[in-house]
Short mmCIF file of C-alpha atoms in Angstrom, two decimals:
data_model
loop_
_atom_site.label_atom_id
_atom_site.label_comp_id
_atom_site.label_asym_id
_atom_site.label_seq_id
_atom_site.Cartn_x
_atom_site.Cartn_y
_atom_site.Cartn_z
CA MET A 11 2.17 -5.47 -205.56
CA SER A 12 -0.38 -2.70 -204.44
CA PRO A 13 0.26 -0.43 -201.77
CA ALA A 14 -1.36 -1.57 -198.42
CA THR A 15 -2.41 0.31 -195.24
CA ARG A 16 0.31 0.31 -192.73
CA SER A 17 -0.53 -0.81 -189.14
CA SER A 18 -1.65 2.08 -186.90
CA TYR A 19 0.44 0.97 -183.89
CA LEU A 20 3.88 1.94 -184.76
CA PRO A 21 3.44 4.53 -187.42
CA VAL A 22 6.57 6.61 -187.05
CA VAL A 23 9.34 4.90 -185.10
CA LEU A 24 10.01 1.79 -187.37
CA ALA A 25 10.98 4.05 -190.30
CA GLY A 26 14.61 3.79 -189.77
CA LEU A 27 15.44 2.24 -193.34
CA THR A 28 13.75 2.50 -196.54
CA ALA A 29 14.79 0.13 -199.23
CA THR A 30 13.13 -1.06 -202.45
CA ILE A 31 12.74 -4.77 -202.72
CA VAL A 32 11.65 -6.61 -205.95
CA VAL A 33 10.17 -10.04 -206.20
CA THR A 34 12.30 -11.99 -208.45
CA ALA A 35 11.01 -15.59 -208.25
CA VAL A 36 8.08 -17.39 -206.99
CA VAL A 37 7.53 -20.70 -205.17
CA ALA A 38 5.11 -21.79 -202.69
CA GLY A 39 5.01 -22.59 -199.11
CA TYR A 40 4.16 -25.49 -196.74
CA LEU A 41 1.48 -25.51 -194.13
CA LEU A 42 2.12 -26.86 -190.60
CA PHE A 43 -0.15 -27.05 -187.66
CA ARG A 44 0.76 -28.81 -184.28
CA PRO A 45 3.79 -30.43 -182.61
CA GLU A 46 4.20 -34.16 -183.64
CA ARG A 47 3.88 -37.02 -181.13
CA SER A 48 5.04 -40.45 -181.61
CA VAL A 49 2.58 -43.06 -183.09
CA GLY A 50 1.45 -46.26 -181.14
CA SER A 51 2.86 -49.82 -182.26
CA VAL A 52 1.06 -51.49 -185.25
CA ARG A 53 1.10 -54.88 -186.79
CA VAL A 54 3.36 -55.09 -189.82
CA ASP A 55 4.39 -57.23 -192.58
CA ARG A 56 8.01 -58.49 -191.25
CA ALA A 57 8.96 -59.82 -194.86
CA VAL A 58 8.42 -56.35 -196.25
CA ALA A 59 10.12 -54.52 -193.23
CA GLY A 60 12.90 -56.97 -192.72
CA GLY A 61 14.63 -57.14 -196.28
CA GLY A 62 13.98 -57.32 -199.88
CA LYS A 63 14.19 -54.27 -202.16
CA ALA A 64 16.12 -51.37 -200.79
CA LEU A 65 14.09 -48.41 -199.50
CA THR A 66 14.27 -45.08 -201.48
CA ALA A 67 16.81 -42.63 -200.19
CA LEU A 68 14.16 -39.93 -199.21
CA ASP A 69 16.68 -37.22 -198.18
CA ARG A 70 18.14 -37.17 -201.73
CA MET A 71 14.73 -37.04 -203.55
CA VAL A 72 13.62 -33.39 -204.25
CA PRO A 73 9.59 -33.25 -204.81
CA THR A 74 8.41 -31.80 -208.26
CA THR A 75 4.98 -30.89 -209.35
CA ALA A 76 5.05 -32.76 -212.52
CA PRO A 77 3.33 -33.28 -215.04
CA HIS A 78 2.43 -29.82 -214.66
CA ALA A 79 5.25 -27.18 -215.37
CA ALA A 80 6.40 -25.39 -212.26
CA THR A 81 9.39 -23.91 -210.70
CA ALA A 82 11.49 -26.31 -208.68
CA PRO A 83 11.82 -25.91 -204.92
CA THR A 84 14.76 -23.73 -204.03
CA THR A 85 17.48 -25.56 -202.02
CA SER A 86 19.94 -23.93 -199.92
CA ALA A 87 23.02 -24.91 -197.76
CA PRO A 88 22.14 -26.91 -194.58
CA ALA A 89 21.63 -24.82 -191.42
CA PRO A 90 21.64 -26.20 -187.81
CA ARG A 91 18.23 -27.41 -186.85
CA MET A 92 16.65 -25.14 -184.23
CA THR A 93 15.07 -27.89 -182.47
CA GLY A 94 11.85 -27.55 -180.65
CA GLY A 95 10.21 -29.47 -177.62
CA PRO A 96 11.31 -29.54 -173.94
CA GLY A 97 13.16 -26.68 -172.76
CA ILE A 98 11.26 -23.93 -174.47
CA THR A 99 9.11 -21.99 -172.08
CA PRO A 100 7.15 -19.39 -173.86
CA THR A 101 7.32 -15.99 -172.15
CA PRO A 102 5.24 -13.65 -174.56
CA PRO A 103 5.43 -10.00 -173.92
CA GLN A 104 2.77 -8.13 -172.21
CA VAL A 105 4.16 -4.79 -173.26
CA PHE A 106 5.84 -3.96 -176.61
CA ALA A 107 7.63 -0.64 -177.15
CA VAL A 108 9.70 1.17 -179.70
CA ALA A 109 11.81 4.12 -178.57
CA GLN A 110 13.25 6.95 -180.62
CA ALA A 111 16.76 5.86 -180.66
CA SER A 112 18.84 2.84 -179.30
CA VAL A 113 17.67 2.29 -175.55
CA PRO A 114 20.81 2.41 -173.28
CA ARG A 115 21.89 -0.22 -171.11
CA ALA A 116 21.06 1.92 -168.02
CA THR A 117 17.40 2.33 -169.28
CA LEU A 118 17.06 -1.24 -169.75
CA HIS A 119 18.21 -1.95 -166.41
CA LYS A 120 15.67 0.74 -165.09
CA ILE A 121 13.06 -1.10 -166.85
CA SER A 122 13.79 -4.56 -165.68
CA ALA A 123 13.86 -3.18 -162.02
CA LEU A 124 10.04 -1.86 -162.42
CA LYS A 125 7.62 -3.74 -160.30
CA HIS A 126 6.06 -6.71 -161.99
CA VAL A 127 8.53 -7.07 -164.54
CA GLN A 128 9.79 -10.61 -164.90
CA LYS A 129 11.75 -10.39 -168.23
CA ILE A 130 12.71 -7.85 -170.77
CA ALA A 131 14.42 -7.96 -174.17
CA ALA A 132 15.85 -5.25 -176.45
CA VAL A 133 15.99 -6.02 -180.36
CA ASP A 134 17.02 -4.16 -183.46
CA ALA A 135 14.17 -2.71 -185.56
CA GLY A 136 13.32 -0.65 -188.71
CA THR A 137 11.43 -0.53 -192.07
CA VAL A 138 11.98 -1.50 -195.45
CA ARG A 139 9.87 -1.02 -198.45
CA VAL A 140 8.24 -3.57 -201.01
CA SER A 141 7.19 -1.87 -203.98
CA GLY A 142 6.76 1.31 -202.12
CA THR A 143 4.89 -0.25 -199.43
CA ALA A 144 6.61 -0.30 -195.78
CA ILE A 145 7.26 -3.41 -194.01
CA SER A 146 8.26 -3.29 -190.26
CA LEU A 147 11.24 -5.63 -189.34
CA LEU A 148 12.61 -7.20 -186.01
CA ALA A 149 16.15 -8.54 -186.05
CA VAL A 150 16.52 -11.07 -183.62
CA LYS A 151 18.72 -14.11 -182.47
CA PRO A 152 16.37 -17.22 -182.85
CA ALA A 153 17.81 -19.25 -179.75
CA GLU A 154 17.10 -15.95 -177.64
CA PHE A 155 13.96 -14.66 -179.23
CA ARG A 156 11.75 -17.78 -179.92
CA SER A 157 10.43 -17.57 -176.23
CA TRP A 158 8.96 -14.31 -176.99
CA THR A 159 6.65 -15.80 -179.46
CA PRO A 160 3.49 -17.90 -179.21
CA LYS A 161 3.89 -21.45 -178.14
CA ALA A 162 2.93 -22.64 -181.59
CA VAL A 163 5.57 -20.63 -183.15
CA ALA A 164 8.23 -21.04 -180.37
CA GLY A 165 7.96 -24.93 -180.74
CA GLU A 166 8.13 -24.89 -184.54
CA PRO A 167 11.78 -25.47 -185.81
CA GLY A 168 11.22 -24.42 -189.25
CA VAL A 169 10.36 -20.93 -188.26
CA TRP A 170 13.71 -20.63 -186.60
CA ASP A 171 15.72 -22.47 -189.24
CA ALA A 172 14.44 -20.02 -191.73
CA ILE A 173 15.84 -17.04 -189.69
CA ALA A 174 19.09 -18.81 -189.08
CA LYS A 175 19.42 -19.36 -192.80
CA GLY A 176 19.12 -15.64 -193.36
CA GLU A 177 15.60 -15.82 -194.56
CA ILE A 178 12.53 -13.58 -193.79
CA VAL A 179 9.81 -14.96 -191.46
CA ALA A 180 6.66 -12.76 -192.18
CA ASP A 181 3.63 -12.22 -189.81
CA ALA A 182 0.76 -14.25 -191.12
CA ARG A 183 -1.33 -11.09 -191.35
CA ALA A 184 1.26 -9.33 -193.27
CA VAL A 185 1.42 -12.04 -195.84
CA ARG A 186 -2.22 -11.82 -196.55
CA ARG A 187 -2.43 -8.05 -196.30
CA LEU A 188 0.49 -7.43 -198.73
CA GLY A 189 0.05 -10.38 -200.95
CA MET A 190 3.58 -11.83 -200.34
CA LEU A 191 4.36 -15.40 -201.58
CA LEU A 192 6.25 -17.85 -199.41
CA GLY A 193 9.48 -19.05 -201.24
CA ALA A 194 9.76 -15.62 -203.15
CA ASP A 195 13.35 -14.27 -203.45
CA TYR A 196 13.63 -10.68 -202.71
CA GLN A 197 16.60 -8.44 -203.83
CA VAL A 198 17.24 -5.66 -201.66
CA ASP A 199 18.81 -2.56 -203.61
CA ASN A 200 22.49 -2.55 -202.80
CA GLY A 201 22.04 -5.26 -200.27
CA PRO A 202 21.52 -8.96 -199.86
CA ARG A 203 19.05 -11.22 -201.72
CA LEU A 204 16.59 -12.53 -199.28
CA ARG A 205 14.03 -15.34 -199.32
CA LEU A 206 10.64 -15.27 -197.46
CA GLY A 207 11.10 -18.59 -196.07
CA ALA A 208 8.32 -18.86 -193.49
CA SER A 209 5.12 -17.32 -191.93
CA ALA A 210 3.66 -17.32 -188.51
CA ALA A 211 1.44 -15.40 -186.30
CA LEU A 212 3.94 -13.66 -184.34
CA GLY A 213 1.43 -11.74 -182.02
CA LEU A 214 3.36 -8.37 -182.13
CA PRO A 215 1.23 -5.42 -183.36
CA GLY A 216 2.71 -3.24 -186.01
CA VAL A 217 5.59 -6.04 -186.72
CA ASP A 218 5.23 -7.62 -190.22
CA GLY A 219 8.29 -9.89 -189.97
CA LEU A 220 11.44 -11.04 -188.37
CA VAL A 221 15.23 -11.54 -189.93
CA SER A 222 18.50 -12.50 -188.31
CA VAL A 223 20.67 -9.91 -186.59
CA GLU A 224 23.29 -10.42 -189.27
CA VAL A 225 20.47 -9.69 -192.02
CA GLY A 226 19.08 -6.66 -190.05
CA ARG A 227 22.60 -5.12 -189.75
CA GLY A 228 23.04 -5.41 -193.48
CA LEU A 229 19.65 -3.78 -194.09
CA GLY A 230 20.68 -0.83 -191.55
CA LEU A 231 18.02 -1.61 -188.94
CA LEU A 232 18.20 0.44 -185.89
CA PRO A 233 19.99 -1.38 -183.12
CA GLY A 234 18.26 -2.01 -179.80
CA VAL A 235 15.28 0.31 -180.41
CA ALA A 236 12.62 -2.40 -179.67
CA VAL A 237 11.87 -3.41 -176.15
CA LEU A 238 9.57 -6.31 -174.86
CA VAL A 239 8.53 -6.86 -171.57
CA HIS A 240 7.14 -9.88 -169.84
CA GLY A 241 5.21 -9.59 -166.61
CA ALA A 242 1.75 -10.39 -165.02
CA ASP A 243 -1.29 -9.58 -167.30
CA GLU A 244 -3.31 -8.11 -164.64
CA HIS A 245 -0.56 -5.45 -164.09
CA VAL A 246 -0.19 -4.47 -167.62
CA ALA A 247 -1.38 -0.88 -167.28
CA ALA A 248 1.37 -0.28 -164.61
CA LEU A 249 3.86 -1.93 -166.86
CA GLY A 250 3.11 0.20 -169.67
CA SER A 251 3.24 3.46 -167.65
CA GLY A 252 6.44 2.33 -166.31
CA VAL A 253 7.82 1.45 -169.56
CA ARG A 254 6.73 4.85 -171.24
CA ALA A 255 8.26 6.84 -168.32
CA ALA A 256 11.69 4.98 -168.92
CA LEU A 257 11.67 5.49 -172.73
CA GLY A 258 10.15 8.88 -172.84
CA GLN A 259 6.65 10.04 -173.77
CA LYS A 260 7.65 9.98 -177.70
CA SER A 261 7.83 6.36 -177.36
CA GLN A 262 5.31 3.85 -178.96
CA VAL A 263 4.11 1.55 -176.06
CA VAL A 264 1.40 -0.96 -176.73
CA ALA A 265 -0.28 -3.93 -174.70
CA VAL A 266 0.06 -7.49 -176.41
CA GLY A 267 -1.93 -10.55 -176.55
CA GLU A 268 -4.15 -11.25 -173.66
CA ALA A 269 -2.97 -8.05 -171.93
CA ALA A 270 -4.19 -6.08 -174.86
CA ASN A 271 -7.55 -7.87 -174.55
CA ARG A 272 -7.55 -6.88 -170.61
CA VAL A 273 -7.01 -3.27 -171.71
CA THR A 274 -9.53 -3.17 -174.20
CA LYS A 275 -12.13 -4.91 -171.84
CA ALA A 276 -11.41 -2.36 -168.99
CA ALA A 277 -11.46 0.74 -171.37
CA LYS A 278 -15.01 -0.46 -172.56
CA ALA A 279 -16.18 -1.01 -169.04
CA GLY A 280 -15.03 2.40 -168.06
CA LYS A 281 -16.78 3.89 -171.14
CA ASP A 282 -20.23 2.09 -170.92
CA GLY A 283 -20.01 1.78 -166.97
CA LYS A 284 -20.08 -2.06 -167.33
CA ALA A 285 -18.11 -4.92 -168.45
CA GLU A 286 -18.10 -5.61 -172.19
CA ASP A 287 -20.60 -8.27 -173.18
CA GLY A 288 -19.41 -10.84 -175.46
CA ALA A 289 -15.98 -12.49 -176.19
CA ALA A 290 -12.64 -10.62 -176.05
CA ARG A 291 -11.05 -9.93 -179.36
CA PRO A 292 -10.21 -13.16 -181.36
CA LYS A 293 -6.80 -14.60 -180.94
CA ALA A 294 -4.56 -14.58 -183.96
CA PRO A 295 -4.55 -17.91 -185.71
CA GLN A 296 -1.71 -20.23 -184.37
CA ARG A 297 -1.02 -21.59 -187.82
CA VAL A 298 2.53 -21.66 -188.89
CA VAL A 299 3.52 -21.75 -192.33
CA VAL A 300 6.78 -22.83 -193.81
CA GLY A 301 8.47 -22.83 -197.12
CA ARG A 302 8.51 -26.01 -199.58
CA PRO A 303 10.69 -28.72 -198.04
CA GLY A 304 13.68 -29.50 -200.30
CA SER A 305 13.51 -33.44 -199.96
CA TYR A 306 10.71 -36.04 -199.74
CA LEU A 307 11.84 -36.99 -196.19
CA GLU A 308 11.26 -33.41 -194.84
CA LEU A 309 8.03 -33.34 -196.67
CA TYR A 310 6.60 -36.44 -195.11
CA GLN A 311 7.92 -35.40 -191.94
CA VAL A 312 6.22 -31.98 -191.87
CA SER A 313 3.16 -33.23 -193.42
CA ALA A 314 2.61 -35.84 -190.67
CA LYS A 315 2.31 -32.68 -188.25
CA VAL A 316 -1.04 -32.22 -189.91
CA CYS A 317 -2.31 -35.17 -187.87
CA PRO A 318 -0.51 -35.33 -184.57
CA GLY A 319 0.26 -38.86 -183.69
CA LEU A 320 0.61 -40.23 -187.21
CA SER A 321 4.04 -41.20 -187.99
CA TRP A 322 5.68 -39.62 -191.15
CA THR A 323 6.87 -43.17 -192.05
CA VAL A 324 3.40 -44.17 -192.82
CA LEU A 325 3.03 -41.21 -195.39
CA ALA A 326 6.45 -42.17 -196.68
CA ALA A 327 5.31 -46.06 -197.23
CA ILE A 328 2.20 -44.91 -199.05
CA GLY A 329 4.20 -42.54 -201.16
CA GLN A 330 6.37 -45.34 -202.15
CA VAL A 331 3.64 -47.96 -202.62
CA GLU A 332 1.38 -45.47 -204.67
CA SER A 333 3.74 -43.63 -206.90
CA SER A 334 7.32 -44.35 -205.85
CA HIS A 335 7.41 -40.76 -204.31
CA GLY A 336 6.11 -38.90 -207.46
CA ARG A 337 7.74 -40.96 -210.13
CA ASN A 338 4.46 -42.48 -211.41
CA ASN A 339 1.85 -40.11 -210.84
CA GLY A 340 -0.81 -41.71 -213.00
CA PRO A 341 -3.45 -41.55 -214.05
CA SER A 342 -4.00 -45.04 -212.76
CA SER A 343 -6.31 -47.38 -214.66
CA ALA A 344 -8.82 -46.71 -211.88
CA GLY A 345 -8.57 -42.90 -212.38
CA ALA A 346 -6.24 -42.17 -209.25
CA LEU A 347 -4.02 -39.06 -209.79
CA GLY A 348 -0.82 -37.51 -208.49
CA PRO A 349 2.03 -38.88 -206.08
CA MET A 350 -0.38 -39.93 -203.39
CA GLN A 351 -2.82 -41.41 -205.86
CA PHE A 352 -6.08 -39.75 -204.90
CA MET A 353 -9.31 -40.24 -206.76
CA PRO A 354 -10.72 -36.97 -207.82
CA ALA A 355 -13.91 -37.25 -205.67
CA THR A 356 -12.01 -38.18 -202.50
CA TRP A 357 -9.67 -35.25 -203.24
CA LYS A 358 -12.58 -33.00 -203.48
CA ALA A 359 -13.32 -33.84 -199.94
CA TYR A 360 -9.98 -34.09 -198.32
CA GLY A 361 -7.60 -32.21 -200.49
CA VAL A 362 -5.79 -29.15 -198.81
CA ASP A 363 -3.76 -26.47 -200.12
CA GLY A 364 -0.56 -27.47 -198.35
CA ASP A 365 2.00 -25.05 -199.65
CA GLY A 366 -0.07 -21.89 -199.38
CA ASP A 367 -0.29 -21.05 -203.04
CA GLY A 368 -4.04 -20.62 -202.90
CA LYS A 369 -5.02 -23.83 -204.59
CA ALA A 370 -5.12 -27.56 -203.69
CA ASP A 371 -3.42 -29.43 -206.56
CA ILE A 372 -3.62 -33.06 -206.71
CA TRP A 373 -0.53 -33.29 -208.66
CA SER A 374 1.52 -31.26 -206.38
CA PRO A 375 3.30 -33.43 -203.56
CA TYR A 376 3.34 -30.22 -201.47
CA ASP A 377 -0.45 -30.41 -201.48
CA ALA A 378 -1.01 -34.17 -201.82
CA VAL A 379 1.14 -35.43 -199.01
CA PRO A 380 -0.46 -33.36 -196.46
CA SER A 381 -3.77 -34.22 -198.06
CA ALA A 382 -3.09 -37.95 -197.44
CA ALA A 383 -2.40 -37.15 -193.68
CA ASN A 384 -5.60 -35.40 -193.60
CA TYR A 385 -7.47 -38.18 -195.09
CA LEU A 386 -5.85 -40.70 -193.00
CA CYS A 387 -6.40 -38.44 -189.78
CA ALA A 388 -10.17 -38.41 -190.57
CA ASN A 389 -10.06 -42.22 -190.33
CA GLY A 390 -8.47 -42.34 -186.99
CA ALA A 391 -4.78 -42.95 -188.11
CA ASN A 392 -3.34 -40.87 -185.37
CA GLN A 393 -4.88 -43.28 -182.64
CA GLY A 394 -2.27 -46.05 -183.82
CA GLY A 395 -2.76 -49.80 -183.48
CA LYS A 396 -5.97 -51.12 -184.82
CA LYS A 397 -7.20 -47.54 -185.87
CA LEU A 398 -4.08 -46.95 -187.87
CA GLU A 399 -4.42 -50.17 -189.83
CA LYS A 400 -7.98 -49.58 -190.68
CA ALA A 401 -7.39 -46.08 -191.70
CA VAL A 402 -4.68 -47.40 -194.10
CA TRP A 403 -7.12 -49.98 -195.23
CA PHE A 404 -9.54 -47.14 -196.17
CA TYR A 405 -6.95 -45.78 -198.35
CA ASN A 406 -6.74 -48.85 -200.38
CA HIS A 407 -9.27 -51.60 -199.54
CA SER A 408 -6.75 -54.44 -199.02
CA TRP A 409 -5.32 -56.01 -195.96
CA SER A 410 -2.37 -57.15 -198.01
CA TYR A 411 -1.82 -53.31 -198.85
CA VAL A 412 -2.03 -52.57 -195.27
CA ARG A 413 0.51 -55.10 -194.43
CA LYS A 414 2.87 -53.81 -197.39
CA VAL A 415 2.49 -50.17 -196.17
CA LEU A 416 3.05 -50.75 -192.41
CA GLY A 417 6.15 -52.99 -193.13
CA ILE A 418 7.78 -50.53 -195.42
CA ALA A 419 6.89 -47.79 -192.68
CA GLU A 420 8.99 -49.71 -190.15
CA GLY A 421 11.70 -50.13 -192.60
CA TYR A 422 11.94 -46.34 -192.86
CA ALA A 423 11.82 -45.89 -189.26
CA ARG A 424 14.87 -48.07 -188.98
CA GLN A 425 16.76 -46.39 -191.80
CA TYR A 426 16.26 -42.87 -190.57
CA GLY A 427 16.18 -43.76 -186.74
#
């Protein structure tokens, strides 16, 4: 891995630890987008849904990329699901600061008492090295820290599951800048073996990734040196000044997110004597990337999120009908390929790189299943009812096929509740 230029925001303070990390294995990641919604009611083949051949146990099937040789997905012991949804109220920071040493409790109380401050948090931080290139990390408790991240990240369980399992979650920009690969195993010298389990736009300048508090302690990250402050955007300048006064002039203090945009525009207006023309800095992409699912059940579930409103059970039913979940990938007599049996021309238009490895592979279930969701969504499957039926018909021009797929989908819905 070639050295990369470090972020200019936090050049000194996150240098509390240096360790050499070596990539020892490579697999890819899985791409997610938006929260899932329930699908509307649809007409089904009751004979298929109500009995007959037993449905495949999707939670015990591990996807493979056969017929191409590839590394099998890494599996790990189950960890408690960090469920998203109601109850998570994102309170992203307006100010992010890193002190020279652990911030005393009295100083934290002083910051929390500042005018316009609504919420604060202190977390561990430090720097490790990947082939000589510094990577800045925060060590966090998932249940407490998720509200400090953008809404799309806070609501994505896969990100917080990865941290809870002792894996690294990397910032999306760091992944691109450093050429990191999702699913890669990293061996820290004289330390734990870590896996890059997920990637997301964290929105924290100078921070390349998150790990759990336990992993951070093992890496020697400095306790309680990073401080996040949530308050009103319009008072970010006052917030920043107050935090800097409390932590000392040598601390690194930066505005974050929309607050940073306000500061940039205000500075530009002061320099030119007028408000800045044009849009503010583009927001970080809200895409969330999660490592390869370890079972077909999870693969179908996360792939459905490509098309909010599409039930994962429809994808599972198509996967069963088309290839028995990758056990008969073709080519078919008509020339269809892969676990979701795409025709090459259709794949060219709708195939996606679902696992973040840089290519859309028709044979890979990690690409084929989200591509099927993409194709179905383009034909209105997320609208449910007759629109869903028509979208499935477009997948295979047969109404008996539609009834069979929707019947199996209903069966999976009952089987997995």
